[in-house]
PDB file of C-alpha atoms in Angstrom:
ATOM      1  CA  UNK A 292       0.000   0.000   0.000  1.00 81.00           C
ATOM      2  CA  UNK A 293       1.080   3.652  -0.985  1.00 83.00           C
ATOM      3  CA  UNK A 294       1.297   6.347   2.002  1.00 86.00           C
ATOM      4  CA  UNK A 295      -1.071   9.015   1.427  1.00 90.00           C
ATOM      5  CA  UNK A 296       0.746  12.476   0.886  1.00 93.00           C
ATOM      6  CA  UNK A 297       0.629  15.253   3.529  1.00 94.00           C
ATOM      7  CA  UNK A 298      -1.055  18.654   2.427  1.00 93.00           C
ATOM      8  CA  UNK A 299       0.064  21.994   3.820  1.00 91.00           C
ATOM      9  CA  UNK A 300      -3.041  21.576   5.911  1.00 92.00           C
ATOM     10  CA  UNK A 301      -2.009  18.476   7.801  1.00 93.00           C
ATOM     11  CA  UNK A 302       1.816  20.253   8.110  1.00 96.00           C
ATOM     12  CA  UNK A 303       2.444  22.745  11.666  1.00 96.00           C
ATOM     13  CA  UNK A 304       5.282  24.795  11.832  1.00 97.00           C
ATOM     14  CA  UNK A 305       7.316  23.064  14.894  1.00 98.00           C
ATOM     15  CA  UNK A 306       6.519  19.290  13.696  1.00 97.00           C
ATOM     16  CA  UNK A 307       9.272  17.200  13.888  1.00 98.00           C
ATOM     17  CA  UNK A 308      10.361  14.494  10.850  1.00 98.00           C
ATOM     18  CA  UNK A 309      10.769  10.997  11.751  1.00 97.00           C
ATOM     19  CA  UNK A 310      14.490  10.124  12.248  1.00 97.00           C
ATOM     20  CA  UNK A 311      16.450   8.510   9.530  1.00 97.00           C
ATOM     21  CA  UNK A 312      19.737   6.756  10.154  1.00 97.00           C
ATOM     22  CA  UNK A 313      21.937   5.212   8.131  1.00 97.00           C
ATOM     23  CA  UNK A 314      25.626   3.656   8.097  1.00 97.00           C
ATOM     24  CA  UNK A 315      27.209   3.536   4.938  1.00 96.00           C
ATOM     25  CA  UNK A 316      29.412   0.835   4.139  1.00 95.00           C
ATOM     26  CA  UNK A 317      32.901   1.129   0.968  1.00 93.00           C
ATOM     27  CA  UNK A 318      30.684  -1.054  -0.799  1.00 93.00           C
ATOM     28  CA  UNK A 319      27.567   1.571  -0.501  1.00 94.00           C
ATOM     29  CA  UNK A 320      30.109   4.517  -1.385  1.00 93.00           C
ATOM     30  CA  UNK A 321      31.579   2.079  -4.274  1.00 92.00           C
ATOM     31  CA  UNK A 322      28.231   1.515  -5.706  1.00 92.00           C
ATOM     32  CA  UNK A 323      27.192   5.193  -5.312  1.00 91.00           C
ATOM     33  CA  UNK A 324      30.638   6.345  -6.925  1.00 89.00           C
ATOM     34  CA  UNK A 325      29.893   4.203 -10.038  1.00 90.00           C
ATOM     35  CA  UNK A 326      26.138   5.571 -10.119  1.00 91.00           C
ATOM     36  CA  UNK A 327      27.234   9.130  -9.864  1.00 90.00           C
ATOM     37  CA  UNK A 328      30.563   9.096 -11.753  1.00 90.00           C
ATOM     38  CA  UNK A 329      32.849  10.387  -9.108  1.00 87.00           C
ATOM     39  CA  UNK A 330      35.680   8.064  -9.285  1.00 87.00           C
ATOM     40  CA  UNK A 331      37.964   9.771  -6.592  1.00 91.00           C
ATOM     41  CA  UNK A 332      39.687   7.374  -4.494  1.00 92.00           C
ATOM     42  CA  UNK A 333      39.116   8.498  -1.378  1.00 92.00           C
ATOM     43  CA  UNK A 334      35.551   7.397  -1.270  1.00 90.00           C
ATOM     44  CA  UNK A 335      36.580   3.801  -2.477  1.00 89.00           C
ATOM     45  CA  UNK A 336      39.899   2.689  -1.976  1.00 92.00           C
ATOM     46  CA  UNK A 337      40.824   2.333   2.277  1.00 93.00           C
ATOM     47  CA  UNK A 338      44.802   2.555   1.167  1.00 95.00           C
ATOM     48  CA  UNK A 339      44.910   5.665  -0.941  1.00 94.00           C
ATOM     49  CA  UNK A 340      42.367   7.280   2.177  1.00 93.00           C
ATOM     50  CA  UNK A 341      44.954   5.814   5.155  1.00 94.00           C
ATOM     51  CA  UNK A 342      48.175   6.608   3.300  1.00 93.00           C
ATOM     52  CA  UNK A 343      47.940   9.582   0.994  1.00 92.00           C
ATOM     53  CA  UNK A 344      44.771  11.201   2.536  1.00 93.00           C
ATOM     54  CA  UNK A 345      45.787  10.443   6.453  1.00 95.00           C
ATOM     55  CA  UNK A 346      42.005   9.636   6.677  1.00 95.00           C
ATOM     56  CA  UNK A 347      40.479   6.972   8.928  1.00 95.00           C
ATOM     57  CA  UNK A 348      38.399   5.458   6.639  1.00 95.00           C
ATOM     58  CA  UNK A 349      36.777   5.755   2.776  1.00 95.00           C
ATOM     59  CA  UNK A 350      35.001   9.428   2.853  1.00 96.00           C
ATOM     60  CA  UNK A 351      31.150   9.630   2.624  1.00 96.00           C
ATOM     61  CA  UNK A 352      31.032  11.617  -0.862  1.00 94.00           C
ATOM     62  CA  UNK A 353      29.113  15.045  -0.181  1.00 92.00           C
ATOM     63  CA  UNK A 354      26.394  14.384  -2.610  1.00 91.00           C
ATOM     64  CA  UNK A 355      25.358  11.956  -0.150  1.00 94.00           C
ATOM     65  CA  UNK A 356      24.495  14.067   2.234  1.00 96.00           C
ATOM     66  CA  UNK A 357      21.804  15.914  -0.576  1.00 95.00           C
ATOM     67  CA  UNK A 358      20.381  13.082  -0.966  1.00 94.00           C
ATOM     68  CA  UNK A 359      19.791  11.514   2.273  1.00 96.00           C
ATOM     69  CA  UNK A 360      18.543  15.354   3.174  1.00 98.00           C
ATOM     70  CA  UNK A 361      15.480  14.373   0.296  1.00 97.00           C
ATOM     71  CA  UNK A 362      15.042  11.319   1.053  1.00 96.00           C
ATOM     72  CA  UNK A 363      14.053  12.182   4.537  1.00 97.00           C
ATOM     73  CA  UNK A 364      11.774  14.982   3.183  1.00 97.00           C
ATOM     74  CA  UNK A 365      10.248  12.720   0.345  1.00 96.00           C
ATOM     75  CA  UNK A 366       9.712   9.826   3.236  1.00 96.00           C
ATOM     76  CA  UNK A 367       8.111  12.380   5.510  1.00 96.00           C
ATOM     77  CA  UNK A 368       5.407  14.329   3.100  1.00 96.00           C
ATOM     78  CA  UNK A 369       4.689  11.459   1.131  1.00 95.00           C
ATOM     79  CA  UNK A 370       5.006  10.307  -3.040  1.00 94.00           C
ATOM     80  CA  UNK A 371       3.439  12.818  -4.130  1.00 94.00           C
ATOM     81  CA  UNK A 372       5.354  15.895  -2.682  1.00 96.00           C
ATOM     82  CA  UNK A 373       8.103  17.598  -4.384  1.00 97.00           C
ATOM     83  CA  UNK A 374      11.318  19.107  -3.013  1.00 98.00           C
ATOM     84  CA  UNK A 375      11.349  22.590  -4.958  1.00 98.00           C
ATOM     85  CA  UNK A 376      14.752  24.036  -3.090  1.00 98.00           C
ATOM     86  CA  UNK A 377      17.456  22.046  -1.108  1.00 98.00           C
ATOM     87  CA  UNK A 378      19.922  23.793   0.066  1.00 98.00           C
ATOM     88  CA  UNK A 379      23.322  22.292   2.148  1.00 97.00           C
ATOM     89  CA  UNK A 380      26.366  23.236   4.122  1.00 98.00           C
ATOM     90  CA  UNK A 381      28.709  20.422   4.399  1.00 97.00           C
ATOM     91  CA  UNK A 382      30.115  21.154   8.545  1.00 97.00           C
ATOM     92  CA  UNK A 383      32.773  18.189   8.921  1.00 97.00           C
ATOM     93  CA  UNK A 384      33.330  14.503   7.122  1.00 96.00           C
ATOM     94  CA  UNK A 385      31.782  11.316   7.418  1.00 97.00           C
ATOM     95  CA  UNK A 386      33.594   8.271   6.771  1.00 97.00           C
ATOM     96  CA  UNK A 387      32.063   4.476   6.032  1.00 97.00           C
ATOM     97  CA  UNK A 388      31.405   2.714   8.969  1.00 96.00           C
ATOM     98  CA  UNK A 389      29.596   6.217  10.676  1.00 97.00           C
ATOM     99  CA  UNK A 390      25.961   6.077  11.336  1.00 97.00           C
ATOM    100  CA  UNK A 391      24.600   9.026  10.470  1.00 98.00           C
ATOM    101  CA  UNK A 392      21.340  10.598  12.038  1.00 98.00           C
ATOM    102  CA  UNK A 393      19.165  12.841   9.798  1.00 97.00           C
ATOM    103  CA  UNK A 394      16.660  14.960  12.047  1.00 98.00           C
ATOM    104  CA  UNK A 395      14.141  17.635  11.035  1.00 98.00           C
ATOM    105  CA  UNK A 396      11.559  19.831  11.839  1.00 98.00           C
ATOM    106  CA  UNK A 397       8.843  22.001   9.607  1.00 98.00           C
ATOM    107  CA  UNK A 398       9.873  25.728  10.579  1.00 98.00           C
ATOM    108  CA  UNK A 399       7.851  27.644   7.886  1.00 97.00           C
ATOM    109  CA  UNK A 400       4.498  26.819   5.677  1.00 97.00           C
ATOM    110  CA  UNK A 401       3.636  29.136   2.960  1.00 96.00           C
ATOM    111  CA  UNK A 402       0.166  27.934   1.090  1.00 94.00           C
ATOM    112  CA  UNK A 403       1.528  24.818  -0.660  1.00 95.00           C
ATOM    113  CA  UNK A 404       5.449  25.076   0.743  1.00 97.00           C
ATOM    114  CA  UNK A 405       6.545  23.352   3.731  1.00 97.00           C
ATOM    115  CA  UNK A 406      10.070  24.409   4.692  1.00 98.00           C
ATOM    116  CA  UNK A 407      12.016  22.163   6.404  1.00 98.00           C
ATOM    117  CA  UNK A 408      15.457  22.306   8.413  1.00 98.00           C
ATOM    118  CA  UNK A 409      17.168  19.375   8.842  1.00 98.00           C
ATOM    119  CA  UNK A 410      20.595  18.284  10.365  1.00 98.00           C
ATOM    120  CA  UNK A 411      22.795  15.034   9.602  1.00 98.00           C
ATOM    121  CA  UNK A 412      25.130  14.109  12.488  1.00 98.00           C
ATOM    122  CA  UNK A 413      27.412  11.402  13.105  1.00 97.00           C
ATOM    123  CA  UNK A 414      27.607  10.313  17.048  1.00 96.00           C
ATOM    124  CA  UNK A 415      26.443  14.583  18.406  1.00 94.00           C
ATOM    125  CA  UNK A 416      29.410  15.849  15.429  1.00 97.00           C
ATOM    126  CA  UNK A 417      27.094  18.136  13.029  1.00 98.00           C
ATOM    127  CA  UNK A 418      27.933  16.471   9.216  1.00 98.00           C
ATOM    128  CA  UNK A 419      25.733  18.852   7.482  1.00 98.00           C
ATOM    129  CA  UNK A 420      22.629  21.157   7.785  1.00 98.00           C
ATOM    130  CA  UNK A 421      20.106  22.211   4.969  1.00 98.00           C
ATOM    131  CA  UNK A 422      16.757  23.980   4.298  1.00 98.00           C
ATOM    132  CA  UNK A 423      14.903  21.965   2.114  1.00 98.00           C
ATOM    133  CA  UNK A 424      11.304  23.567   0.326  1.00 98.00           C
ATOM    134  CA  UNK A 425       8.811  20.864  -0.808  1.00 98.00           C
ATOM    135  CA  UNK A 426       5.383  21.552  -2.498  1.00 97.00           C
ATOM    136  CA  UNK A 427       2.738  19.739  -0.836  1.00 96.00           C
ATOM    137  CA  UNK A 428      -0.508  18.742  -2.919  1.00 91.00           C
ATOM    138  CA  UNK A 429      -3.990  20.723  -2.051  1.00 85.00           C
ATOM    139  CA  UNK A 430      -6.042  18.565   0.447  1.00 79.00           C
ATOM    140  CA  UNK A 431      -8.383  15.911  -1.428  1.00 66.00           C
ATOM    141  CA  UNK A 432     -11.694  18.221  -0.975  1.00 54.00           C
ATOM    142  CA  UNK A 433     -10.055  21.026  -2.763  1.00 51.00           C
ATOM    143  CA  UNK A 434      -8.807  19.189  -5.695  1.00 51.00           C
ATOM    144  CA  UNK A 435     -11.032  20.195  -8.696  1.00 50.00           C
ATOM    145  CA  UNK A 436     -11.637  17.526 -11.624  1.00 52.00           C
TER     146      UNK A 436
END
């Protein structure tokens, strides 16, 4: 079964988004490398990241970050909802292995435009924040056909 979609009229300024975590594996960041063309070696290969990079792990690519921001959104309002602005400031890096914990809340609602701030952190360190606008459908009864 498909969740319904939220309308701006179910939406209050102060809600909170469910929680989404996720820990990213080098095979995740492999696979998302090769779907997203960035073939950098310090989000695949541990070697090049310990010995030329001083890192502790594979890095999370940023892009990552953008998306998990949607996702949350997306998850949140529903399939029918669309994320018109998304907006990100990357505050530290993530490396595989980190579980990282997207949180949110609704700050503004303007008619059909939910705005959202949301902020990814791995173990209390802030990853990234962003301000993400989705369009929200009109409720059922004032759809016109």
């Amino acid at each position: 079964m498909i969740k319904p979609t939220r309308s701006a009229a179910m939406v209050q300024a102060g809600e909170s988004l469910p929680v989404l975590e996720k820990t990213f594996t080098a095979v995740d960041l492999m696979a998302y490398g090769a779907a997203t063309w960035d073939w950098h070696r310090m989000h695949y290969d541990i070697d090049f990241a310990w010995a030329a990079m001083k890192l502790p792990n594979v890095v999370i690519d940023g892009q990552v970050f953008g998306a998990l921001f949607a996702r949350a959104v997306v998850d949140w309002a529903g399939p029918q909802a669309f994320v018109t602005r998304l907006s990100f400031k990357m505050k530290s890096m993530a490396f595989a292995g980190e579980t990282l914990r997207m949180e949110g809340e609704v700050t503004q609602i303007r008619a059909s435009v939910v705005t959202v701030a949301q902020r990814l952190t791995s173990s209390r360190r802030l990853v990234s924040e962003a301000e993400t606008d989705v369009r929200l459908p009109a409720p059922a009864s004032a759809v016109s056909i």
